[in-house]
Amino acid sequence: MRTNKMCAILGNLNQFKDLLPLTENRPLATLPFDCKYRLIDFNLSSIVNANINTVFMVFNEDETQSVFDHIGGGKEWNLDGVQNRFFIHVYQDFLKRKAEDKHYYDTVIDYLLKSKSEYTVFMGSKMLCNIDLRAVLKIHQMQGNQLTVVYKRVGKDNIHPSDLLLDVAENGKITQVATAKESLLGEVNNLCADIYIMQTQALIDALRVGQNEGISVNMETFLRSKITEVNSSSYEYTGYLKNIYDMKTYYEANMDMLDTRKFNSLMYSNQKIYTKLKNEVPTYYSEASEVENSQFASGSIIEGTVRNSLVSRQTMVKPGSVVEGSILMANSEIGEDSLVKYAILDKNVVVEPGVKIVGTKEQPIVLKKGSHVISDIYGGD
């Protein structure tokens, strides 16, 4: 007998060249965020907080190492037990099976059958939010439709051409869908968050029929196509959401965490955010250090000036140096009397003493993992 519970599928296939070099060796889902988190933490936390105990994740090949390094055995998200488990599969294997004229969704169908769940939630990877999936399920049950789609009302400056926009009637029914590329954007738009809830058996049936008809191997694309094919209702998410698809939106999402209202909306709703734990000493601030409106993870040594910035674990900011409007990822080292302004430094970046790195808010300088900076870098306008 099926219980009134959900299983989850995470689609992590979004790739945007405008996020390079940060996504050169990692998926968008494991991009560092707000000093100690990864973007995938928010999806996994929403899933755990909804008492979902099985997760099926799909990634592109050559991107899974970062995922395993972060998730490990799944302990922090309570996914390391006999009943609580997660599965990771490679998207290109599905493509290969389709090319060989085989049933490419059989692995997903097998997962859904074994989950013994009444409902399935699907979540994409580029919408940063902290959503109560139990509330979405309740609306889904009340509406009695086959598919429920989550959307957020956003300005036109936070929409990618590939995003899906919805026309929603007063009763919540979705009347029309179109990509942003095909639409005339208004000041406020109903952005599909690519979060869906569907009856599990209905999804199994649709996948079985669809793979015989050559439907998309990308489940996000498949579910988008189902919105107008079945009776679909909507759920308006009103909390913090950031659509991350390029360096500007990624930078803005991090900087939003220095805004108390936005930080509390994302981090301190009624749902806790879980991440990989590290037992480290607190960050040390010398008597000469100056800190203003910034956040720091553990294990760092701050001897210089840090303003309006986010500093990750095990980072050193040496005397006389100034960091402003920047994101410093783990194990960075900012040499004496150097300046880092409007920049994003990936992990293990070393900035030599006296070096200046200066970008703009609109175009921050981005340094790839392991860079060693020995001369000045200027960018932007």
mmCIF file of C-alpha atoms in Angstrom:
data_model
loop_
_atom_site.group_PDB
_atom_site.id
_atom_site.type_symbol
_atom_site.label_atom_id
_atom_site.label_comp_id
_atom_site.label_asym_id
_atom_site.label_seq_id
_atom_site.Cartn_x
_atom_site.Cartn_y
_atom_site.Cartn_z
ATOM 1 C CA MET A 1 0.000 0.000 0.000
ATOM 2 C CA ARG A 2 1.349 3.422 -0.932
ATOM 3 C CA THR A 3 1.722 6.015 1.774
ATOM 4 C CA ASN A 4 0.924 9.676 1.209
ATOM 5 C CA LYS A 5 4.531 10.640 0.515
ATOM 6 C CA MET A 6 6.780 11.956 -2.222
ATOM 7 C CA CYS A 7 9.967 10.895 -3.925
ATOM 8 C CA ALA A 8 12.239 13.386 -5.681
ATOM 9 C CA ILE A 9 14.125 13.783 -8.945
ATOM 10 C CA LEU A 10 16.783 16.475 -9.368
ATOM 11 C CA GLY A 11 17.675 17.513 -12.895
ATOM 12 C CA ASN A 12 21.098 19.145 -13.001
ATOM 13 C CA LEU A 13 21.697 19.516 -16.734
ATOM 14 C CA ASN A 14 21.770 23.299 -17.128
ATOM 15 C CA GLN A 15 25.031 24.507 -18.622
ATOM 16 C CA PHE A 16 25.677 28.183 -19.309
ATOM 17 C CA LYS A 17 28.906 29.344 -20.942
ATOM 18 C CA ASP A 18 28.565 32.682 -19.158
ATOM 19 C CA LEU A 19 29.368 30.893 -15.873
ATOM 20 C CA LEU A 20 32.754 29.696 -17.103
ATOM 21 C CA PRO A 21 35.388 29.257 -15.729
ATOM 22 C CA LEU A 22 33.530 28.565 -12.452
ATOM 23 C CA THR A 23 31.666 25.627 -14.055
ATOM 24 C CA GLU A 24 34.646 24.256 -15.937
ATOM 25 C CA ASN A 25 34.982 21.224 -13.653
ATOM 26 C CA ARG A 26 31.763 21.343 -11.653
ATOM 27 C CA PRO A 27 28.019 21.548 -12.415
ATOM 28 C CA LEU A 28 26.031 24.666 -11.672
ATOM 29 C CA ALA A 29 24.469 22.742 -8.781
ATOM 30 C CA THR A 30 27.731 22.591 -6.806
ATOM 31 C CA LEU A 31 28.769 26.217 -7.260
ATOM 32 C CA PRO A 32 29.781 27.624 -3.851
ATOM 33 C CA PHE A 33 27.312 30.059 -2.338
ATOM 34 C CA ASP A 34 27.301 32.386 0.674
ATOM 35 C CA CYS A 35 30.658 31.286 2.110
ATOM 36 C CA LYS A 36 29.880 27.694 3.126
ATOM 37 C CA TYR A 37 26.990 26.382 1.007
ATOM 38 C CA ARG A 38 26.553 24.926 -2.482
ATOM 39 C CA LEU A 39 23.520 25.671 -4.634
ATOM 40 C CA ILE A 40 22.400 22.021 -4.468
ATOM 41 C CA ASP A 41 22.108 22.335 -0.679
ATOM 42 C CA PHE A 42 18.887 24.300 -1.111
ATOM 43 C CA ASN A 43 17.206 21.649 -3.260
ATOM 44 C CA LEU A 44 18.346 18.849 -0.970
ATOM 45 C CA SER A 45 17.237 20.766 2.121
ATOM 46 C CA SER A 46 13.771 21.424 0.659
ATOM 47 C CA ILE A 47 13.537 17.695 -0.044
ATOM 48 C CA VAL A 48 14.662 16.650 3.440
ATOM 49 C CA ASN A 49 12.380 19.176 5.115
ATOM 50 C CA ALA A 50 9.441 17.623 3.240
ATOM 51 C CA ASN A 51 10.299 14.208 4.742
ATOM 52 C CA ILE A 52 11.274 12.814 1.335
ATOM 53 C CA ASN A 53 13.719 9.962 1.826
ATOM 54 C CA THR A 54 14.773 8.998 -1.713
ATOM 55 C CA VAL A 55 16.354 11.235 -4.360
ATOM 56 C CA PHE A 56 17.259 10.462 -7.981
ATOM 57 C CA MET A 57 19.818 12.908 -9.429
ATOM 58 C CA VAL A 58 20.965 13.307 -13.032
ATOM 59 C CA PHE A 59 24.197 15.095 -13.988
ATOM 60 C CA ASN A 60 26.260 15.551 -17.108
ATOM 61 C CA GLU A 61 29.291 13.300 -17.432
ATOM 62 C CA ASP A 62 32.596 14.676 -16.089
ATOM 63 C CA GLU A 63 30.651 16.697 -13.487
ATOM 64 C CA THR A 64 29.889 14.059 -10.873
ATOM 65 C CA GLN A 65 33.188 14.202 -8.940
ATOM 66 C CA SER A 66 32.304 17.584 -7.462
ATOM 67 C CA VAL A 67 28.908 16.192 -6.448
ATOM 68 C CA PHE A 68 30.366 13.149 -4.668
ATOM 69 C CA ASP A 69 33.001 15.323 -2.969
ATOM 70 C CA HIS A 70 30.273 17.532 -1.522
ATOM 71 C CA ILE A 71 27.484 15.072 -0.753
ATOM 72 C CA GLY A 72 29.693 12.194 0.358
ATOM 73 C CA GLY A 73 27.471 9.542 1.890
ATOM 74 C CA GLY A 74 24.568 11.956 2.290
ATOM 75 C CA LYS A 75 24.736 12.096 6.094
ATOM 76 C CA GLU A 76 24.021 15.831 6.433
ATOM 77 C CA TRP A 77 20.760 15.411 4.485
ATOM 78 C CA ASN A 78 19.788 12.165 6.236
ATOM 79 C CA LEU A 79 20.261 10.212 2.995
ATOM 80 C CA ASP A 80 22.685 7.597 4.331
ATOM 81 C CA GLY A 81 20.277 5.059 5.838
ATOM 82 C CA VAL A 82 18.680 1.860 4.629
ATOM 83 C CA GLN A 83 15.382 3.604 3.875
ATOM 84 C CA ASN A 84 16.877 7.003 3.050
ATOM 85 C CA ARG A 85 18.985 6.890 -0.113
ATOM 86 C CA PHE A 86 20.141 8.884 -3.116
ATOM 87 C CA PHE A 87 21.036 7.778 -6.633
ATOM 88 C CA ILE A 88 23.241 9.588 -9.163
ATOM 89 C CA HIS A 89 23.062 8.894 -12.895
ATOM 90 C CA VAL A 90 24.782 10.357 -15.946
ATOM 91 C CA TYR A 91 22.645 12.096 -18.572
ATOM 92 C CA GLN A 92 24.780 10.895 -21.474
ATOM 93 C CA ASP A 93 23.912 7.274 -20.619
ATOM 94 C CA PHE A 94 20.251 8.110 -21.269
ATOM 95 C CA LEU A 95 21.208 9.740 -24.577
ATOM 96 C CA LYS A 96 23.195 6.658 -25.575
ATOM 97 C CA ARG A 97 20.274 4.349 -24.852
ATOM 98 C CA LYS A 98 17.970 6.528 -26.939
ATOM 99 C CA ALA A 99 20.466 6.496 -29.816
ATOM 100 C CA GLU A 100 20.512 2.695 -29.594
ATOM 101 C CA ASP A 101 16.690 2.674 -29.772
ATOM 102 C CA LYS A 102 16.373 1.336 -26.215
ATOM 103 C CA HIS A 103 13.957 2.336 -23.458
ATOM 104 C CA TYR A 104 15.955 5.230 -22.050
ATOM 105 C CA TYR A 105 13.662 6.091 -19.137
ATOM 106 C CA ASP A 106 13.598 2.583 -17.661
ATOM 107 C CA THR A 107 16.082 3.514 -14.912
ATOM 108 C CA VAL A 108 13.888 6.409 -13.805
ATOM 109 C CA ILE A 109 10.752 4.261 -13.988
ATOM 110 C CA ASP A 110 12.422 1.579 -11.890
ATOM 111 C CA TYR A 111 13.332 4.193 -9.273
ATOM 112 C CA LEU A 112 9.766 5.531 -9.204
ATOM 113 C CA LEU A 113 8.292 2.043 -8.800
ATOM 114 C CA LYS A 114 10.649 1.110 -5.974
ATOM 115 C CA SER A 115 10.011 4.400 -4.173
ATOM 116 C CA LYS A 116 6.413 3.296 -3.536
ATOM 117 C CA SER A 117 5.499 6.984 -3.407
ATOM 118 C CA GLU A 118 2.150 8.481 -4.351
ATOM 119 C CA TYR A 119 3.680 11.708 -5.659
ATOM 120 C CA THR A 120 6.915 12.762 -7.347
ATOM 121 C CA VAL A 121 8.563 16.167 -7.172
ATOM 122 C CA PHE A 122 10.994 17.286 -9.865
ATOM 123 C CA MET A 123 13.377 20.204 -9.285
ATOM 124 C CA GLY A 124 15.773 21.894 -11.694
ATOM 125 C CA SER A 125 19.151 23.246 -10.624
ATOM 126 C CA LYS A 126 19.373 26.958 -11.431
ATOM 127 C CA MET A 127 16.578 28.449 -9.318
ATOM 128 C CA LEU A 128 17.931 29.338 -5.889
ATOM 129 C CA CYS A 129 15.099 29.199 -3.350
ATOM 130 C CA ASN A 130 13.975 27.616 -0.092
ATOM 131 C CA ILE A 131 10.557 26.172 -0.845
ATOM 132 C CA ASP A 132 8.175 24.231 1.390
ATOM 133 C CA LEU A 133 7.318 21.239 -0.801
ATOM 134 C CA ARG A 134 4.696 20.086 1.689
ATOM 135 C CA ALA A 135 2.743 23.272 0.976
ATOM 136 C CA VAL A 136 3.046 22.666 -2.759
ATOM 137 C CA LEU A 137 1.798 19.100 -2.292
ATOM 138 C CA LYS A 138 -1.177 20.346 -0.281
ATOM 139 C CA ILE A 139 -2.191 22.698 -3.106
ATOM 140 C CA HIS A 140 -1.687 19.880 -5.608
ATOM 141 C CA GLN A 141 -4.053 17.665 -3.627
ATOM 142 C CA MET A 142 -6.631 20.429 -3.206
ATOM 143 C CA GLN A 143 -6.637 21.351 -6.908
ATOM 144 C CA GLY A 144 -6.922 17.719 -7.970
ATOM 145 C CA ASN A 145 -5.057 18.292 -11.234
ATOM 146 C CA GLN A 146 -2.466 15.976 -12.726
ATOM 147 C CA LEU A 147 0.423 18.431 -12.622
ATOM 148 C CA THR A 148 1.300 21.352 -10.335
ATOM 149 C CA VAL A 149 3.888 23.895 -11.462
ATOM 150 C CA VAL A 150 5.716 26.328 -9.169
ATOM 151 C CA TYR A 151 6.243 29.879 -10.405
ATOM 152 C CA LYS A 152 7.588 33.156 -9.091
ATOM 153 C CA ARG A 153 6.700 36.709 -10.150
ATOM 154 C CA VAL A 154 10.004 38.319 -11.169
ATOM 155 C CA GLY A 155 11.270 41.354 -13.048
ATOM 156 C CA LYS A 156 12.409 41.062 -16.640
ATOM 157 C CA ASP A 157 16.051 41.532 -15.632
ATOM 158 C CA ASN A 158 16.171 38.079 -13.992
ATOM 159 C CA ILE A 159 14.957 35.975 -16.909
ATOM 160 C CA HIS A 160 17.022 33.943 -19.370
ATOM 161 C CA PRO A 161 15.760 33.474 -22.968
ATOM 162 C CA SER A 162 15.415 29.722 -22.352
ATOM 163 C CA ASP A 163 13.177 30.209 -19.298
ATOM 164 C CA LEU A 164 9.498 29.334 -19.402
ATOM 165 C CA LEU A 165 6.834 31.952 -18.663
ATOM 166 C CA LEU A 166 3.298 31.121 -17.571
ATOM 167 C CA ASP A 167 -0.100 32.735 -18.010
ATOM 168 C CA VAL A 168 -2.037 31.963 -14.831
ATOM 169 C CA ALA A 169 -5.786 32.431 -14.356
ATOM 170 C CA GLU A 170 -7.326 33.682 -11.115
ATOM 171 C CA ASN A 171 -8.184 30.111 -10.105
ATOM 172 C CA GLY A 172 -4.537 29.076 -10.502
ATOM 173 C CA LYS A 173 -5.036 27.176 -13.729
ATOM 174 C CA ILE A 174 -2.232 27.595 -16.283
ATOM 175 C CA THR A 175 -3.718 28.838 -19.533
ATOM 176 C CA GLN A 176 -0.632 29.345 -21.686
ATOM 177 C CA VAL A 177 3.136 28.790 -21.672
ATOM 178 C CA ALA A 178 5.951 30.191 -23.792
ATOM 179 C CA THR A 179 9.695 30.584 -23.563
ATOM 180 C CA ALA A 180 11.020 34.020 -22.684
ATOM 181 C CA LYS A 181 12.667 34.136 -26.096
ATOM 182 C CA GLU A 182 9.225 33.889 -27.695
ATOM 183 C CA SER A 183 7.548 36.360 -25.341
ATOM 184 C CA LEU A 184 7.241 40.093 -24.912
ATOM 185 C CA LEU A 185 8.456 40.596 -21.358
ATOM 186 C CA GLY A 186 6.574 42.815 -18.971
ATOM 187 C CA GLU A 187 7.892 44.584 -15.896
ATOM 188 C CA VAL A 188 6.718 41.571 -13.866
ATOM 189 C CA ASN A 189 6.483 38.036 -15.292
ATOM 190 C CA ASN A 190 5.371 34.605 -14.071
ATOM 191 C CA LEU A 191 8.641 32.693 -14.209
ATOM 192 C CA CYS A 192 8.367 28.908 -14.147
ATOM 193 C CA ALA A 193 10.701 27.719 -11.390
ATOM 194 C CA ASP A 194 10.979 24.268 -13.006
ATOM 195 C CA ILE A 195 9.597 22.658 -9.856
ATOM 196 C CA TYR A 196 6.784 20.198 -10.551
ATOM 197 C CA ILE A 197 4.635 17.753 -8.589
ATOM 198 C CA MET A 198 2.848 14.912 -10.346
ATOM 199 C CA GLN A 199 1.162 11.686 -9.306
ATOM 200 C CA THR A 200 3.868 9.037 -9.511
ATOM 201 C CA GLN A 201 1.820 6.483 -11.422
ATOM 202 C CA ALA A 202 0.748 9.105 -13.942
ATOM 203 C CA LEU A 203 4.401 10.069 -14.433
ATOM 204 C CA ILE A 204 5.394 6.419 -14.903
ATOM 205 C CA ASP A 205 2.664 5.958 -17.499
ATOM 206 C CA ALA A 206 3.687 9.149 -19.319
ATOM 207 C CA LEU A 207 7.362 8.123 -19.395
ATOM 208 C CA ARG A 208 6.534 4.641 -20.678
ATOM 209 C CA VAL A 209 4.426 6.009 -23.514
ATOM 210 C CA GLY A 210 6.743 8.916 -24.186
ATOM 211 C CA GLN A 211 9.949 6.950 -24.626
ATOM 212 C CA ASN A 212 8.224 4.922 -27.326
ATOM 213 C CA GLU A 213 7.364 8.177 -29.056
ATOM 214 C CA GLY A 214 10.845 9.696 -28.774
ATOM 215 C CA ILE A 215 10.181 12.357 -26.118
ATOM 216 C CA SER A 216 13.062 14.444 -24.785
ATOM 217 C CA VAL A 217 15.663 12.671 -22.669
ATOM 218 C CA ASN A 218 15.778 15.796 -20.517
ATOM 219 C CA MET A 219 12.979 15.369 -17.969
ATOM 220 C CA GLU A 220 12.771 19.115 -17.380
ATOM 221 C CA THR A 221 11.979 19.620 -21.070
ATOM 222 C CA PHE A 222 9.522 16.725 -20.955
ATOM 223 C CA LEU A 223 7.631 18.145 -17.960
ATOM 224 C CA ARG A 224 7.486 21.572 -19.566
ATOM 225 C CA SER A 225 5.764 19.988 -22.548
ATOM 226 C CA LYS A 226 3.214 18.281 -20.279
ATOM 227 C CA ILE A 227 1.950 21.560 -18.785
ATOM 228 C CA THR A 228 -0.463 22.217 -21.642
ATOM 229 C CA GLU A 229 -1.131 18.535 -22.400
ATOM 230 C CA VAL A 230 -2.661 17.687 -19.006
ATOM 231 C CA ASN A 231 -4.757 19.560 -16.452
ATOM 232 C CA SER A 232 -2.165 21.749 -14.743
ATOM 233 C CA SER A 233 -2.449 24.120 -11.809
ATOM 234 C CA SER A 234 0.065 26.534 -10.349
ATOM 235 C CA TYR A 235 1.655 27.347 -7.013
ATOM 236 C CA GLU A 236 3.007 30.867 -6.500
ATOM 237 C CA TYR A 237 6.219 30.914 -4.505
ATOM 238 C CA THR A 238 6.594 34.228 -2.682
ATOM 239 C CA GLY A 239 9.930 33.769 -0.900
ATOM 240 C CA TYR A 240 13.404 34.719 -2.088
ATOM 241 C CA LEU A 241 14.335 33.319 -5.500
ATOM 242 C CA LYS A 242 17.283 34.019 -7.772
ATOM 243 C CA ASN A 243 17.533 32.690 -11.313
ATOM 244 C CA ILE A 244 21.233 31.902 -11.835
ATOM 245 C CA TYR A 245 22.455 31.586 -15.426
ATOM 246 C CA ASP A 246 25.467 33.918 -15.820
ATOM 247 C CA MET A 247 28.200 35.582 -13.781
ATOM 248 C CA LYS A 248 26.113 38.674 -13.077
ATOM 249 C CA THR A 249 23.174 36.733 -11.573
ATOM 250 C CA TYR A 250 25.553 34.484 -9.614
ATOM 251 C CA TYR A 251 27.386 37.510 -8.207
ATOM 252 C CA GLU A 252 24.099 39.247 -7.369
ATOM 253 C CA ALA A 253 22.741 36.174 -5.581
ATOM 254 C CA ASN A 254 25.767 36.078 -3.296
ATOM 255 C CA MET A 255 25.715 39.829 -2.685
ATOM 256 C CA ASP A 256 22.007 39.573 -1.833
ATOM 257 C CA MET A 257 23.067 37.663 1.278
ATOM 258 C CA LEU A 258 24.554 40.896 2.650
ATOM 259 C CA ASP A 259 21.026 42.333 2.619
ATOM 260 C CA THR A 260 19.457 41.328 5.939
ATOM 261 C CA ARG A 261 15.935 41.065 4.526
ATOM 262 C CA LYS A 262 16.958 38.831 1.623
ATOM 263 C CA PHE A 263 19.293 36.771 3.789
ATOM 264 C CA ASN A 264 16.563 36.085 6.334
ATOM 265 C CA SER A 265 14.032 35.284 3.598
ATOM 266 C CA LEU A 266 16.264 32.571 2.159
ATOM 267 C CA MET A 267 18.109 31.272 5.206
ATOM 268 C CA TYR A 268 15.716 31.824 8.085
ATOM 269 C CA SER A 269 12.322 30.790 6.821
ATOM 270 C CA ASN A 270 10.670 27.932 8.707
ATOM 271 C CA GLN A 271 12.993 25.523 6.885
ATOM 272 C CA LYS A 272 16.592 24.815 7.811
ATOM 273 C CA ILE A 273 19.338 24.692 5.172
ATOM 274 C CA TYR A 274 21.729 21.757 5.525
ATOM 275 C CA THR A 275 25.240 21.562 4.114
ATOM 276 C CA LYS A 276 28.447 19.586 4.414
ATOM 277 C CA LEU A 277 29.887 20.005 7.903
ATOM 278 C CA LYS A 278 33.507 20.822 8.669
ATOM 279 C CA ASN A 279 34.920 20.965 12.179
ATOM 280 C CA GLU A 280 37.230 23.978 12.113
ATOM 281 C CA VAL A 281 38.353 26.756 14.407
ATOM 282 C CA PRO A 282 36.481 30.060 14.131
ATOM 283 C CA THR A 283 37.781 32.795 11.856
ATOM 284 C CA TYR A 284 40.493 34.929 13.478
ATOM 285 C CA TYR A 285 40.390 38.735 13.237
ATOM 286 C CA SER A 286 43.570 40.600 14.171
ATOM 287 C CA GLU A 287 43.517 43.914 16.032
ATOM 288 C CA ALA A 288 44.469 45.697 12.797
ATOM 289 C CA SER A 289 41.672 44.133 10.748
ATOM 290 C CA GLU A 290 38.656 46.153 9.625
ATOM 291 C CA VAL A 291 35.399 44.457 8.662
ATOM 292 C CA GLU A 292 32.229 46.038 7.320
ATOM 293 C CA ASN A 293 29.008 44.332 6.139
ATOM 294 C CA SER A 294 30.675 41.023 5.267
ATOM 295 C CA GLN A 295 30.250 37.331 5.982
ATOM 296 C CA PHE A 296 32.929 34.775 6.819
ATOM 297 C CA ALA A 297 33.055 31.005 7.063
ATOM 298 C CA SER A 298 35.277 29.244 9.601
ATOM 299 C CA GLY A 299 39.032 28.725 9.636
ATOM 300 C CA SER A 300 40.097 32.016 8.028
ATOM 301 C CA ILE A 301 42.662 34.600 9.165
ATOM 302 C CA ILE A 302 41.679 38.232 8.586
ATOM 303 C CA GLU A 303 44.407 40.827 9.125
ATOM 304 C CA GLY A 304 43.414 43.361 6.449
ATOM 305 C CA THR A 305 40.234 45.235 5.479
ATOM 306 C CA VAL A 306 37.114 43.464 4.187
ATOM 307 C CA ARG A 307 34.028 45.385 3.057
ATOM 308 C CA ASN A 308 30.778 44.150 1.495
ATOM 309 C CA SER A 309 32.286 40.747 0.722
ATOM 310 C CA LEU A 310 31.816 37.025 1.325
ATOM 311 C CA VAL A 311 34.818 35.016 2.483
ATOM 312 C CA SER A 312 34.855 31.208 2.486
ATOM 313 C CA ARG A 313 36.744 28.717 4.639
ATOM 314 C CA GLN A 314 40.513 28.691 5.187
ATOM 315 C CA THR A 315 41.144 32.054 3.527
ATOM 316 C CA MET A 316 43.924 34.483 4.450
ATOM 317 C CA VAL A 317 43.608 38.264 4.073
ATOM 318 C CA LYS A 318 47.016 39.653 5.045
ATOM 319 C CA PRO A 319 47.897 43.014 6.627
ATOM 320 C CA GLY A 320 47.396 46.127 4.526
ATOM 321 C CA SER A 321 45.240 44.356 1.940
ATOM 322 C CA VAL A 322 41.728 45.493 1.029
ATOM 323 C CA VAL A 323 38.903 43.255 -0.176
ATOM 324 C CA GLU A 324 35.744 45.019 -1.301
ATOM 325 C CA GLY A 325 32.577 43.858 -3.075
ATOM 326 C CA SER A 326 34.114 40.447 -3.705
ATOM 327 C CA ILE A 327 33.550 36.710 -3.299
ATOM 328 C CA LEU A 328 36.549 34.746 -2.015
ATOM 329 C CA MET A 329 36.130 30.986 -2.195
ATOM 330 C CA ALA A 330 37.925 28.459 0.011
ATOM 331 C CA ASN A 331 41.692 28.482 0.563
ATOM 332 C CA SER A 332 42.316 31.848 -1.065
ATOM 333 C CA GLU A 333 45.311 33.954 -0.039
ATOM 334 C CA ILE A 334 45.329 37.743 -0.413
ATOM 335 C CA GLY A 335 48.877 39.076 -0.045
ATOM 336 C CA GLU A 336 49.969 42.144 1.901
ATOM 337 C CA ASP A 337 49.005 45.598 0.584
ATOM 338 C CA SER A 338 46.994 44.115 -2.300
ATOM 339 C CA LEU A 339 43.551 45.254 -3.518
ATOM 340 C CA VAL A 340 40.710 42.944 -4.579
ATOM 341 C CA LYS A 341 37.640 44.906 -5.642
ATOM 342 C CA TYR A 342 34.548 43.550 -7.397
ATOM 343 C CA ALA A 343 36.022 40.130 -8.067
ATOM 344 C CA ILE A 344 35.137 36.437 -7.767
ATOM 345 C CA LEU A 345 38.073 34.247 -6.758
ATOM 346 C CA ASP A 346 37.560 30.497 -7.104
ATOM 347 C CA LYS A 347 39.211 28.060 -4.685
ATOM 348 C CA ASN A 348 42.964 28.076 -4.040
ATOM 349 C CA VAL A 349 43.672 31.464 -5.640
ATOM 350 C CA VAL A 350 46.839 33.239 -4.495
ATOM 351 C CA VAL A 351 47.214 37.000 -4.946
ATOM 352 C CA GLU A 352 50.785 38.222 -4.511
ATOM 353 C CA PRO A 353 51.570 41.248 -2.296
ATOM 354 C CA GLY A 354 50.833 44.647 -3.805
ATOM 355 C CA VAL A 355 48.738 43.285 -6.700
ATOM 356 C CA LYS A 356 45.522 45.076 -7.688
ATOM 357 C CA ILE A 357 42.489 43.208 -9.052
ATOM 358 C CA VAL A 358 39.703 45.667 -9.901
ATOM 359 C CA GLY A 359 36.437 44.922 -11.705
ATOM 360 C CA THR A 360 32.972 46.489 -11.539
ATOM 361 C CA LYS A 361 29.639 45.492 -10.005
ATOM 362 C CA GLU A 362 28.302 44.824 -13.486
ATOM 363 C CA GLN A 363 31.390 42.884 -14.623
ATOM 364 C CA PRO A 364 33.345 41.425 -11.708
ATOM 365 C CA ILE A 365 36.773 39.978 -12.442
ATOM 366 C CA VAL A 366 36.620 36.158 -12.294
ATOM 367 C CA LEU A 367 39.719 34.077 -11.509
ATOM 368 C CA LYS A 368 39.679 30.345 -12.089
ATOM 369 C CA LYS A 369 40.523 27.731 -9.495
ATOM 370 C CA GLY A 370 44.195 27.596 -8.556
ATOM 371 C CA SER A 371 45.176 30.906 -10.202
ATOM 372 C CA HIS A 372 48.380 32.600 -9.059
ATOM 373 C CA VAL A 373 48.138 36.356 -9.653
ATOM 374 C CA ILE A 374 51.440 38.199 -9.872
ATOM 375 C CA SER A 375 50.427 41.356 -11.798
ATOM 376 C CA ASP A 376 47.548 43.846 -11.769
ATOM 377 C CA ILE A 377 44.233 42.999 -13.439
ATOM 378 C CA TYR A 378 41.677 45.649 -14.374
ATOM 379 C CA GLY A 379 38.322 45.057 -16.042
ATOM 380 C CA GLY A 380 34.847 46.434 -16.654
ATOM 381 C CA ASP A 381 34.121 49.871 -18.042
#
